[in-house]
Short mmCIF file of C-alpha atoms and ligand atoms in Angstrom, two decimals:
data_model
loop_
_atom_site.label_atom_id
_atom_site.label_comp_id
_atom_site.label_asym_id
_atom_site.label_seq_id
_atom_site.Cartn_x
_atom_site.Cartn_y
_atom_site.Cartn_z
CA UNK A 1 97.50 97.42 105.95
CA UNK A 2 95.17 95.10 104.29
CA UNK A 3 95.47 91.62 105.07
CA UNK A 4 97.86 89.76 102.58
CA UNK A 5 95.47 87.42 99.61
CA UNK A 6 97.08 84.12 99.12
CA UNK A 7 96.53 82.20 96.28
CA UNK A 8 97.72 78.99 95.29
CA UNK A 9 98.07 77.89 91.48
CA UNK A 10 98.10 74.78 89.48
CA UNK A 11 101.24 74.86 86.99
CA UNK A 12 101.00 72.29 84.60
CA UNK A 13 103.93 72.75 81.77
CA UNK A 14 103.21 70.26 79.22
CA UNK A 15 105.44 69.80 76.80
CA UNK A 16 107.80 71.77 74.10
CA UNK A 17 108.35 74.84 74.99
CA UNK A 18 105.59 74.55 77.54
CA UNK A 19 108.31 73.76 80.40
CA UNK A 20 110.13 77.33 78.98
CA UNK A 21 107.58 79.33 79.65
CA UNK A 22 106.49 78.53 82.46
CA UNK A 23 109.05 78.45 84.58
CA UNK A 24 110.08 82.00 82.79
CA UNK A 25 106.72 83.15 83.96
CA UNK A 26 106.71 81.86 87.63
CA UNK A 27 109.79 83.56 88.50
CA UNK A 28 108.87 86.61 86.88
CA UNK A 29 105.03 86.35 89.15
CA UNK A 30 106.82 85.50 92.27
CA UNK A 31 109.70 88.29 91.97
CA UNK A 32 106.21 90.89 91.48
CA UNK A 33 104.81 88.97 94.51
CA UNK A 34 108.13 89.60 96.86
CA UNK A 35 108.18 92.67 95.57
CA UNK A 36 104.41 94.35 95.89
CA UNK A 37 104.24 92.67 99.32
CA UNK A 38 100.40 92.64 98.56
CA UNK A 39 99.55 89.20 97.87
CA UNK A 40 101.37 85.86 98.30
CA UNK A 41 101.58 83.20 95.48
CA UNK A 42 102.47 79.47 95.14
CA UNK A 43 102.59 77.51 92.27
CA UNK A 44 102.23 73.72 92.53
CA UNK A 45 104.43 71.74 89.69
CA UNK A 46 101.35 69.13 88.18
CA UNK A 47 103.29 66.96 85.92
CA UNK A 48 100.84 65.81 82.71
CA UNK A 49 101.82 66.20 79.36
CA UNK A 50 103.17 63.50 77.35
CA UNK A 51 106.21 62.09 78.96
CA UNK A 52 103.38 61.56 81.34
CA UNK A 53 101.39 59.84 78.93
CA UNK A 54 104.18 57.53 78.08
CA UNK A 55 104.13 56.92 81.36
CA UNK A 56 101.32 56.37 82.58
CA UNK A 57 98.96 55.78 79.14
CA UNK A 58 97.23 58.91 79.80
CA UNK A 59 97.70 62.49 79.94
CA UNK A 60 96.22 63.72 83.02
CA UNK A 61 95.53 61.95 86.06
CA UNK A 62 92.77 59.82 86.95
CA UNK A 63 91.15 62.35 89.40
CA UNK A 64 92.48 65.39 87.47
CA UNK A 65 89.02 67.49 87.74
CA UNK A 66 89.19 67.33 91.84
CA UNK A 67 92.97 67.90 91.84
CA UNK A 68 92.08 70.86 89.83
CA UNK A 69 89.37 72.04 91.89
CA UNK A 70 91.99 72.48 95.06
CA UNK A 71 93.50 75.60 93.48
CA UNK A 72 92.48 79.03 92.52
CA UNK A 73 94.03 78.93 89.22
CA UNK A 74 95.91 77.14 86.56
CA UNK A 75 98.43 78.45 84.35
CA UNK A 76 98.88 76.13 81.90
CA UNK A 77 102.24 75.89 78.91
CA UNK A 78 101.11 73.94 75.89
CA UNK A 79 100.77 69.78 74.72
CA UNK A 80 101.88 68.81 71.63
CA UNK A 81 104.50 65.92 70.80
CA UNK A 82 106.13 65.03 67.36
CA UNK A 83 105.70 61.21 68.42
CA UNK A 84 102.06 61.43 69.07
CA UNK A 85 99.00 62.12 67.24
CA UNK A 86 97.78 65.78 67.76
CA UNK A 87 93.93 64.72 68.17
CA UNK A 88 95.26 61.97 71.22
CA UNK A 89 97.75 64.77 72.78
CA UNK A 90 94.87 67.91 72.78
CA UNK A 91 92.00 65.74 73.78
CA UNK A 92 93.87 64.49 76.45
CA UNK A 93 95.04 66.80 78.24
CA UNK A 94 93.61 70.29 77.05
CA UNK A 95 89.77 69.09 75.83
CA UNK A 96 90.14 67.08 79.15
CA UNK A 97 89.98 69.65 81.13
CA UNK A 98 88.39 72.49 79.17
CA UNK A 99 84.65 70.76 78.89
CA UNK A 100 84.48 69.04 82.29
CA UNK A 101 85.63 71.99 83.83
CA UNK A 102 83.33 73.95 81.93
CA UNK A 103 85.93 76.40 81.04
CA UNK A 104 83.28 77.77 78.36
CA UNK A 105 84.43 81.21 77.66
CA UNK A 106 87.84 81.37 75.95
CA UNK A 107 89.01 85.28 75.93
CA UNK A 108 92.06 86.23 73.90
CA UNK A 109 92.75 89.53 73.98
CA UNK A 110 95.02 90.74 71.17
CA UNK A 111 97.29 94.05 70.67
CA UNK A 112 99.56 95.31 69.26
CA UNK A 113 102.42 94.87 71.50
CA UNK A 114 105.48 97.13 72.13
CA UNK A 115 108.16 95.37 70.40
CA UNK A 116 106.01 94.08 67.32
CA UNK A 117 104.65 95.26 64.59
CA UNK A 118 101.41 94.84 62.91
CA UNK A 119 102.14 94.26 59.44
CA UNK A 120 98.95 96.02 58.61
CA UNK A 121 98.86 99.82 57.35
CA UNK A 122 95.07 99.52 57.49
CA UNK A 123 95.53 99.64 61.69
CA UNK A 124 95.87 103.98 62.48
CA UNK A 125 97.58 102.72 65.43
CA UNK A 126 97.71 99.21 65.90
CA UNK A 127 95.07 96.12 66.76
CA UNK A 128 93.72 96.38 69.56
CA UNK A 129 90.75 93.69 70.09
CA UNK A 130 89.46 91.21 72.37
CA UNK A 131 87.80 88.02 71.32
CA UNK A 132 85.52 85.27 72.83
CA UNK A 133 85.37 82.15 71.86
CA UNK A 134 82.60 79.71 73.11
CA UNK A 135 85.05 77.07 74.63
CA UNK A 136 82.56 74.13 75.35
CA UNK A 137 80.82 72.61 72.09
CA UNK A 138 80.08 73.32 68.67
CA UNK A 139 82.26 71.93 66.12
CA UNK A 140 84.79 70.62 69.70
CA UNK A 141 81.75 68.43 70.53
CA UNK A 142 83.81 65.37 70.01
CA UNK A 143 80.73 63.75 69.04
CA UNK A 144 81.16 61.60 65.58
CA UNK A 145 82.80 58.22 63.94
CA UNK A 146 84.46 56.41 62.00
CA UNK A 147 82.70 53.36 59.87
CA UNK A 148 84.32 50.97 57.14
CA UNK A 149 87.86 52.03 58.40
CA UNK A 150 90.47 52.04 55.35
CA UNK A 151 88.08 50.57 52.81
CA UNK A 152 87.34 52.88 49.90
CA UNK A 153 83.86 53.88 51.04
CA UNK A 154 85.78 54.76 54.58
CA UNK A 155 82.77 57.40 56.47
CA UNK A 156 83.41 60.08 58.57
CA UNK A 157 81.36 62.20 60.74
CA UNK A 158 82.79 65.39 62.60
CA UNK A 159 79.07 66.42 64.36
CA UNK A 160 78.42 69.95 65.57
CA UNK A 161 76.63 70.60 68.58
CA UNK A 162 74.98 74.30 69.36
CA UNK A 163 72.24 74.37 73.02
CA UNK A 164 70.81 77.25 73.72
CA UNK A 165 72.02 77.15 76.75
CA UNK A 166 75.66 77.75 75.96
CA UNK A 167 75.42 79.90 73.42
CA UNK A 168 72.94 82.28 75.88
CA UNK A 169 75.75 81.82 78.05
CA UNK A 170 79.01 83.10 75.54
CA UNK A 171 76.56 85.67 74.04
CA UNK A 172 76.04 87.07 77.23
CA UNK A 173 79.55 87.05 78.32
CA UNK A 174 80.52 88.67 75.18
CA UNK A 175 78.00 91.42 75.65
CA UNK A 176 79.10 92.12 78.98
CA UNK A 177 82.75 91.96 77.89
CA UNK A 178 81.63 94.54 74.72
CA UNK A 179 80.08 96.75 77.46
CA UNK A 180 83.13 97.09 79.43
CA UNK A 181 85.47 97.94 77.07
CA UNK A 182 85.51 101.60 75.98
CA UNK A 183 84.21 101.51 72.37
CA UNK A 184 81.08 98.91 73.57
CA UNK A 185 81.38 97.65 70.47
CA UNK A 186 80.35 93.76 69.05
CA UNK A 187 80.79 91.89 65.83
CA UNK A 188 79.08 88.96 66.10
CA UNK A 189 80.28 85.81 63.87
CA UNK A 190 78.57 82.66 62.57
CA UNK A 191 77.72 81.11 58.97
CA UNK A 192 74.49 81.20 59.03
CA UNK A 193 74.34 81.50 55.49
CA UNK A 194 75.34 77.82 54.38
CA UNK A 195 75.02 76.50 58.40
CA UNK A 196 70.92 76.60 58.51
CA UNK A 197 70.60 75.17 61.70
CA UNK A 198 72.97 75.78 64.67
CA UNK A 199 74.34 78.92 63.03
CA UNK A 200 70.73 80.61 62.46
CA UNK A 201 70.32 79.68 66.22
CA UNK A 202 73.09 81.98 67.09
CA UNK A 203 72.19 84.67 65.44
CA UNK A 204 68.53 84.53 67.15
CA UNK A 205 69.85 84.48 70.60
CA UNK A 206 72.54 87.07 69.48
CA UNK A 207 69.35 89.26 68.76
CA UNK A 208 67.81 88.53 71.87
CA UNK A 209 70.66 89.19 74.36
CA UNK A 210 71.31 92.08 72.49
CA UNK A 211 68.14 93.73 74.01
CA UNK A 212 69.36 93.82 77.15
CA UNK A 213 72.57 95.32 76.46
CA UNK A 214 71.36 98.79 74.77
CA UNK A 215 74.48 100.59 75.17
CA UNK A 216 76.14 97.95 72.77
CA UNK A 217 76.49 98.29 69.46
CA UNK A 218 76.86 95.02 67.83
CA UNK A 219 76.65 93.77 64.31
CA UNK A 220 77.07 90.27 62.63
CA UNK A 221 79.42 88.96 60.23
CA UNK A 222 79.81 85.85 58.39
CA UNK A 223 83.29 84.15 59.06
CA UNK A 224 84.63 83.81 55.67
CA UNK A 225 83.95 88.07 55.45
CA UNK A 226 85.29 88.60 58.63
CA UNK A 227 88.65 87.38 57.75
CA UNK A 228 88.36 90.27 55.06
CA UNK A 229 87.21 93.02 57.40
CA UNK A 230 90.19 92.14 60.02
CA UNK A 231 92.84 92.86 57.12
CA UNK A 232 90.90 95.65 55.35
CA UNK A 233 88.97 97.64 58.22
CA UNK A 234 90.82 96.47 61.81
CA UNK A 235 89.77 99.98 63.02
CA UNK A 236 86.00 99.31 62.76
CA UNK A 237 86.40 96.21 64.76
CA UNK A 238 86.48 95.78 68.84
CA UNK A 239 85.33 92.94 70.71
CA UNK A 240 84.42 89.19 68.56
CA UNK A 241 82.45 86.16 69.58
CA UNK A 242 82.40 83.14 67.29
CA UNK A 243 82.21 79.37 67.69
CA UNK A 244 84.47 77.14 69.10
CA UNK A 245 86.18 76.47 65.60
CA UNK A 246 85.70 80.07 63.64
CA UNK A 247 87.17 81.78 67.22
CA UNK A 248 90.35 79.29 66.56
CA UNK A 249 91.29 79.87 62.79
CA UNK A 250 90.08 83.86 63.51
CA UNK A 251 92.65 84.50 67.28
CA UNK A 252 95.48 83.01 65.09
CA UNK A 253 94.68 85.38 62.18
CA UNK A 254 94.21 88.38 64.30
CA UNK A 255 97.50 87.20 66.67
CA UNK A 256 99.57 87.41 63.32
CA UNK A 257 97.98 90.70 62.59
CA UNK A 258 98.66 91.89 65.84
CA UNK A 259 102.56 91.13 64.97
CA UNK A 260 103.40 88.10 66.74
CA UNK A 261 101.96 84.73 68.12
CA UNK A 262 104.85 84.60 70.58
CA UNK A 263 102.94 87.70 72.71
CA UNK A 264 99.06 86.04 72.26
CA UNK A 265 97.65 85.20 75.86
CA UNK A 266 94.40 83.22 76.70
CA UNK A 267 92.17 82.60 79.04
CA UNK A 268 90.00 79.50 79.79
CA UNK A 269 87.18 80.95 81.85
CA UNK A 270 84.40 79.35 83.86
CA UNK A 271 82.48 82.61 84.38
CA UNK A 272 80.19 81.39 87.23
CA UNK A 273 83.40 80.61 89.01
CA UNK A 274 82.60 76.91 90.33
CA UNK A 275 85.65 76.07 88.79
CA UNK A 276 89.36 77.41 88.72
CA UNK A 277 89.92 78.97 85.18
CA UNK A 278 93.25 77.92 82.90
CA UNK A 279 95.33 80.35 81.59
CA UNK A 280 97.61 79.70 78.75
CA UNK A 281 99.32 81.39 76.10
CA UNK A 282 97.80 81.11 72.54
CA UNK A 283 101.05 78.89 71.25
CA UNK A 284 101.92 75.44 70.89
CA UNK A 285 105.27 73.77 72.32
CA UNK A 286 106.76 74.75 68.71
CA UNK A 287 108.62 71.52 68.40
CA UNK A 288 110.99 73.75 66.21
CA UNK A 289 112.60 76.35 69.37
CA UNK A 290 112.23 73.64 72.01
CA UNK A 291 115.38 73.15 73.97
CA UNK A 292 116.87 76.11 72.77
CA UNK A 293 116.12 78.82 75.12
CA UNK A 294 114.89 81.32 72.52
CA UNK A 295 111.22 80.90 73.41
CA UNK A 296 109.16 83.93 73.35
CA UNK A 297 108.09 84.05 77.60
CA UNK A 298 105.86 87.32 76.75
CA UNK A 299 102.51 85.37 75.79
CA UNK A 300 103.00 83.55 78.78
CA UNK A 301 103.80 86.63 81.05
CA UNK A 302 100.48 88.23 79.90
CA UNK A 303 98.35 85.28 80.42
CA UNK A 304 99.61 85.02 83.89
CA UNK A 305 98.82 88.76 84.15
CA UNK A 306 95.21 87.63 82.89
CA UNK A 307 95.36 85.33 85.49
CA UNK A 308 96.09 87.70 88.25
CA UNK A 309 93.14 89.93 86.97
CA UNK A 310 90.41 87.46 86.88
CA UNK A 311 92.32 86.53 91.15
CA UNK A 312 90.86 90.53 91.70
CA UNK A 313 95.10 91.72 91.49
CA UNK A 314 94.27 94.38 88.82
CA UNK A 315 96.70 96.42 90.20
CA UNK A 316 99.90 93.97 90.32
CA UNK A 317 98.43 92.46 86.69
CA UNK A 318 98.81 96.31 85.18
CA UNK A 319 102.27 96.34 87.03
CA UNK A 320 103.32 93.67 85.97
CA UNK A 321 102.07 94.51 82.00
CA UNK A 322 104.19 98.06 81.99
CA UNK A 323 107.33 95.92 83.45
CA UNK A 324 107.14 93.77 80.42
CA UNK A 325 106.15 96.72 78.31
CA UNK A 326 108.65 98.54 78.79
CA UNK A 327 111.58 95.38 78.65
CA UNK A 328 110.02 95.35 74.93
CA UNK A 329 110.01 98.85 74.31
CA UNK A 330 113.89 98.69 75.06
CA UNK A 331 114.15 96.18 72.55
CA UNK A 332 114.90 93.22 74.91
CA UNK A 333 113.35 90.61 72.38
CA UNK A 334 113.69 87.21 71.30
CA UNK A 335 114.38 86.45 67.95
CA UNK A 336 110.66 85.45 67.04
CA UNK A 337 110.11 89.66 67.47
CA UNK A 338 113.49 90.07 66.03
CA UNK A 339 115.45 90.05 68.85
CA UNK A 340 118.65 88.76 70.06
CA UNK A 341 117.67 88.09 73.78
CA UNK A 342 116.70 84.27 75.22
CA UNK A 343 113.99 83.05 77.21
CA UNK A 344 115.80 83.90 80.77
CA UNK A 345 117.58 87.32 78.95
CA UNK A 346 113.77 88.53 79.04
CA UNK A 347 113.16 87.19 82.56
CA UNK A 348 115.99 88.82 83.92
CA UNK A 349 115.26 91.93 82.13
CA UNK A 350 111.15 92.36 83.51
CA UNK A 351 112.91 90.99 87.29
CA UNK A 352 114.75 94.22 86.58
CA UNK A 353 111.98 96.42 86.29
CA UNK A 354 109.94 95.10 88.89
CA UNK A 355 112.52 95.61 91.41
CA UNK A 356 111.90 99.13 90.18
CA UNK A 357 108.37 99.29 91.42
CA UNK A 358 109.50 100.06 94.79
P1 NAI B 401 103.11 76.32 67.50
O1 NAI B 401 102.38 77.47 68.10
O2 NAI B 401 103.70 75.37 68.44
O3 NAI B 401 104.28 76.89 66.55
C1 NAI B 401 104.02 77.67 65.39
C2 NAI B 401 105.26 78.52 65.07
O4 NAI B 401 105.33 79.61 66.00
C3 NAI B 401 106.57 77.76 65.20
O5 NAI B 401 107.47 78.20 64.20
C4 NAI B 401 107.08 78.18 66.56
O6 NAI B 401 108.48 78.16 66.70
C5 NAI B 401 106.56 79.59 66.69
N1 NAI B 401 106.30 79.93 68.10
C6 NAI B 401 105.24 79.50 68.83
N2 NAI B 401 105.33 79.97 70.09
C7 NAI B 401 106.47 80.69 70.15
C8 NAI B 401 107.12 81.40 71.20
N3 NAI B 401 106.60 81.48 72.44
N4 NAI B 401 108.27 82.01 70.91
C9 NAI B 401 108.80 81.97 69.68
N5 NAI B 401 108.24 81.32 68.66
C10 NAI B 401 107.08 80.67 68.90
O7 NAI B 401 102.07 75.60 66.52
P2 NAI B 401 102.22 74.23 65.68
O8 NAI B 401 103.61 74.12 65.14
O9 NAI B 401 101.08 74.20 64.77
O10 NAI B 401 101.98 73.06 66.73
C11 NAI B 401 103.02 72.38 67.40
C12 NAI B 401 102.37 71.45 68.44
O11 NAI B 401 101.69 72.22 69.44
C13 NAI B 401 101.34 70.49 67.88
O12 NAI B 401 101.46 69.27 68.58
C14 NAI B 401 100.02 71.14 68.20
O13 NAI B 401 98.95 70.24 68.32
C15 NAI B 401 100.34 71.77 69.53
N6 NAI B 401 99.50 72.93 69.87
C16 NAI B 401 99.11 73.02 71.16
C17 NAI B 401 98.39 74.11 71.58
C18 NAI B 401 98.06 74.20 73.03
O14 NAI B 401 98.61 73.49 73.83
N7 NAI B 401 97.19 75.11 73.40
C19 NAI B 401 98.01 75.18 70.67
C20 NAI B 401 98.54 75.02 69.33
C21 NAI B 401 99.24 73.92 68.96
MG1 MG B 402 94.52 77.36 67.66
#
């Protein structure tokens, strides 16, 4: 026998259905954990979110980055709060974390789940994509202002910012990501039509990285067409990488393509590994489900699945997946997918299966 891996995981909630999910997910991880007998896993309950931020006046703690930096993972549920501005809730907690940590590559993998279906007739047999999203700057910079506040002749600035460096960085992750998947196949998006500057940069590195990846085949797409060639041609599409904000608006389009935003998983990646990377499901805390034990755990069951891969547990992650799989191929759903099931219906459903395994 191997020795047994240990790892030890940050599990910050948030708010909504944030809480939900979460907890659905860590008794799912740590039923596959019992059960496999090949790794051991602990999840430490970090408490920001907004109650915390009525609290305390701020979302995370003070030394959030080095509390961070103790585990080998986060999994991470959603922010979001009806009483508080949306800009004050993501920037501080989510954007808090995401730049300092340099979580730069954002992957969001997106199929067509058992369970769902993709509303398109275009897909032969379903989506079945993965997309990168740089995760550190662009139009997320933060950088702008606000002069002559409520006066007619009010200004605002929202400023881009595109380096080199990180888009080298994404561009090269998304290559490598292309070349691993079986098709080795890369659209990459920008606007480089009406954005002259930052945008025309992308394309030039895209061209250069490309050269060192000859067994991808990669073309480039401008955003506003892309959106057309997801709905019209989703078979000639594989692997995406976009900016920070056209890799938003395009994972939520290709999420409800896919069938369902209650199944989309994400991960926050720092690729060089000097930080712990944040996995979270694609939602928000859906003010509009919270409390009511319908919410949709399956997003949140695949990003901890992500999670496990990126630990070097391929084999419990793929476990895990076909547990879930098949609890949705049975038709154990929540209402979002059409279901009648709740939150701990579905939990009790993949335990189920995983006490299968053995
Ligand atoms: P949302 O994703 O919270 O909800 C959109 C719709 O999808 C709602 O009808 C909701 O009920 C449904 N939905 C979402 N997740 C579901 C699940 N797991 N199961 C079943 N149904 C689900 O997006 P919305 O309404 O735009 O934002 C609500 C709040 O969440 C806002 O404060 C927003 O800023 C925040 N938000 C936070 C994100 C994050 O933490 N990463 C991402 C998106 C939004
Ligand atoms: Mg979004």
């Amino acid at each position: 026998m191997s020795a047994t891996k240990s790892y030890r995981i940050a599990s910050i909630p948030g708010d909504g259905i944030g809480p939900e999910v979460v907890s659905a997910t860590i008794q799912v991880v740590e039923k596959l954990a019992k059960t496999l007998g090949t790794f051991d896993i602990e999840f430490d309950h970090i408490p920001w979110g907004t109650a915390y931020y009525k609290e305390t006046g701020k979302y995370v703690s003070e030394d959030c980055l080095d509390t961070l930096r103790k585990y080998d993972a986060g999994l991470f549920g959603a922010v979001g709060a009806p009483d508080v501005p949306d800009h004050i809730s993501l920037w501080g907690l989510l954007l808090a974390l995401r730049g300092p940590l340099q979580l730069y590559a954002n992957v969001r993998p997106v199929k067509t789940f058992p369970g769902t279906k993709c509303p398109l007739n275009t897909a032969t047999k379903g989506i079945d994509w993965m997309l990168v999203r740089e995760n550190s700057e662009g139009e997320y910079a933060g950088q702008g202002g606000r002069s002559h506040v409520g006066q007619p002749w009010e200004a605002a600035t929202e400023v881009a910012i595109f380096t080199r460096h990180a888009i080298e960085r994404i561009m090269r992750f998304a290559f490598e990501t292309a070349q691993s998947r079986p098709r080795k196949l890369l659209t990459v998006v920008t606007k480089s039509n009406s954005m002259r500057n930052g945008l025309v940069l992308w394309d030039e590195i895209a061209a250069s990285v490309a050269k060192d990846f000859p067994d991808v085949t990669w073309d480039k797409m401008l955003v506003d067409a892309m959106t057309v060639r997801m709905v019209g041609k989703p078979d000639s599409i594989d692997t995406i990488v976009g900016t920070n904000l056209h890799m938003d608006i395009l994972s939520d389009l290709a999420a409800a393509l896919a069938g369902s935003i209650g199944v989309a998983p994400s991960s926050n990646l720092d690729p060089t590994r000097k930080n712990p990377s944040l996995f979270e499901p694609v939602h928000g805390s859906a003010f509009d489900i919270t409390g009511k034990g319908v919410a949709n755990p399956v997003a949140t069951f695949w990003s901890a699945a992500e999670m496990l891969i990126w630990l070097g547990e391929k084999d419990a992650a793929a476990k895990l997946m076909s547990c879930v799989e098949n609890v949705c191929s049975a038709g154990i759903l929540t209402p979002d997918l059409g279901g009648t099931s709740n939150t701990q219906g579905v939990v009790d459903a993949v335990c189920a299966e995983i006490e299968k395994l053995i």
